Structure formats: structure tokens, C-alpha cells
């Protein structure tokens, strides 16, 4: 039986595709490229999971990678620069 930690929180970071850095066809984002929830000063380096929303639509896990310092959107360079993104990290 799994042991569930008693504290679970969600941290959100908003941006637009155009704020990221182009890396061939991908877009990469660091904390400075986002607008975080109030009080957050960095991406969480330890997290249980993350969700990525592009234009309000939850993306499959094959569409991005996140390592706690950089979010990479696969083929993100193909999106319009004004498209909103939201990174939501579940931390415990």
C-alpha cells in the first residue's frame, strides 16, 4: 500500500509561447520567462507531477519535458507567439 504524504500543493506559472527561447523547433522556458503564483520565487526542483496547458488545453506528456529548472515544449516554435501557456506543478 502506498504511503501518501499529508501535504499536497499546486504551483502555477503562466506565460506565452513568445516568451520562451527558440531551440530549433522547440521552445524552452526558465522561471524568468513566467509569471508565477504570488510568493513563488523559482520553479519547484522537487515535484510529484506537472501539467502543461497550451491555450487552455491539457497537453499529453509527450509534448513537453520539465526538470525543475527548464520547461521544454516540443515543437513549441510552431505555435503563434501570443498563445498562452500554463505550467502547473504538484508538490508535496
C-alpha positions as a Python dict, from the first residue, in 0.01 Angstrom:
ca = {
    (1, 'X'): (0, 0, 0),
    (2, 'X'): (135, 342, -95),
    (3, 'X'): (208, 599, 170),
    (4, 'X'): (54, 936, 84),
    (5, 'X'): (227, 1244, 216),
    (6, 'X'): (-16, 1469, 408),
    (7, 'X'): (70, 1793, 225),
    (8, 'X'): (-7, 1847, -142),
    (9, 'X'): (3, 2187, -310),
    (10, 'X'): (-21, 2324, -661),
    (11, 'X'): (210, 2590, -801),
    (12, 'X'): (124, 2763, -1128),
    (13, 'X'): (334, 2959, -1376),
    (14, 'X'): (180, 3147, -1671),
    (15, 'X'): (342, 3276, -1989),
    (16, 'X'): (301, 3295, -2365),
    (17, 'X'): (480, 3091, -2630),
    (18, 'X'): (666, 3401, -2748),
    (19, 'X'): (835, 3450, -2409),
    (20, 'X'): (1033, 3127, -2447),
    (21, 'X'): (1369, 3077, -2614),
    (22, 'X'): (1376, 2908, -2955),
    (23, 'X'): (1578, 2586, -2964),
    (24, 'X'): (1542, 2456, -3323),
    (25, 'X'): (1169, 2367, -3332),
    (26, 'X'): (1124, 2357, -2953),
    (27, 'X'): (1062, 2639, -2704),
    (28, 'X'): (1235, 2646, -2366),
    (29, 'X'): (1122, 2844, -2064),
    (30, 'X'): (1303, 2929, -1742),
    (31, 'X'): (1143, 3081, -1434),
    (32, 'X'): (1218, 3437, -1551),
    (33, 'X'): (1002, 3376, -1861),
    (34, 'X'): (690, 3318, -1650),
    (35, 'X'): (450, 3496, -1418),
    (36, 'X'): (424, 3275, -1107),
    (37, 'X'): (161, 3246, -836),
    (38, 'X'): (210, 3508, -565),
    (39, 'X'): (508, 3436, -340),
    (40, 'X'): (688, 3190, -566),
    (41, 'X'): (1050, 3275, -647),
    (42, 'X'): (1157, 2972, -853),
    (43, 'X'): (1030, 2659, -1022),
    (44, 'X'): (998, 2370, -775),
    (45, 'X'): (1303, 2145, -800),
    (46, 'X'): (1116, 1860, -633),
    (47, 'X'): (764, 1791, -755),
    (48, 'X'): (525, 1497, -779),
    (49, 'X'): (394, 1578, -1127),
    (50, 'X'): (331, 1863, -1365),
    (51, 'X'): (62, 1956, -1616),
    (52, 'X'): (108, 2179, -1918),
    (53, 'X'): (-183, 2368, -2068),
    (54, 'X'): (-145, 2535, -2407),
    (55, 'X'): (-428, 2771, -2499),
    (56, 'X'): (-625, 2621, -2209),
    (57, 'X'): (-594, 2261, -2330),
    (58, 'X'): (-414, 1999, -2120),
    (59, 'X'): (-124, 1852, -2319),
    (60, 'X'): (-6, 1492, -2335),
    (61, 'X'): (319, 1413, -2153),
    (62, 'X'): (493, 1354, -2487),
    (63, 'X'): (451, 1723, -2576),
    (64, 'X'): (690, 1860, -2312),
    (65, 'X'): (964, 1796, -2058),
    (66, 'X'): (1021, 1966, -1725),
    (67, 'X'): (1320, 1907, -1496),
    (68, 'X'): (1261, 2167, -1225),
    (69, 'X'): (1469, 2437, -1394),
    (70, 'X'): (1357, 2435, -1759),
    (71, 'X'): (1028, 2365, -1934),
    (72, 'X'): (1068, 2249, -2295),
    (73, 'X'): (769, 2243, -2528),
    (74, 'X'): (832, 2003, -2815),
    (75, 'X'): (765, 2179, -3148),
    (76, 'X'): (663, 2489, -2949),
    (77, 'X'): (823, 2709, -3211),
    (78, 'X'): (538, 2616, -3445),
    (79, 'X'): (283, 2795, -3222),
    (80, 'X'): (173, 3158, -3253),
    (81, 'X'): (377, 3380, -3016),
    (82, 'X'): (66, 3502, -2829),
    (83, 'X'): (-65, 3158, -2735),
    (84, 'X'): (-97, 3134, -2355),
    (85, 'X'): (69, 2852, -2162),
    (86, 'X'): (25, 2743, -1803),
    (87, 'X'): (262, 2514, -1614),
    (88, 'X'): (104, 2357, -1305),
    (89, 'X'): (331, 2165, -1065),
    (90, 'X'): (200, 1940, -791),
    (91, 'X'): (434, 1948, -491),
    (92, 'X'): (425, 1762, -163),
}
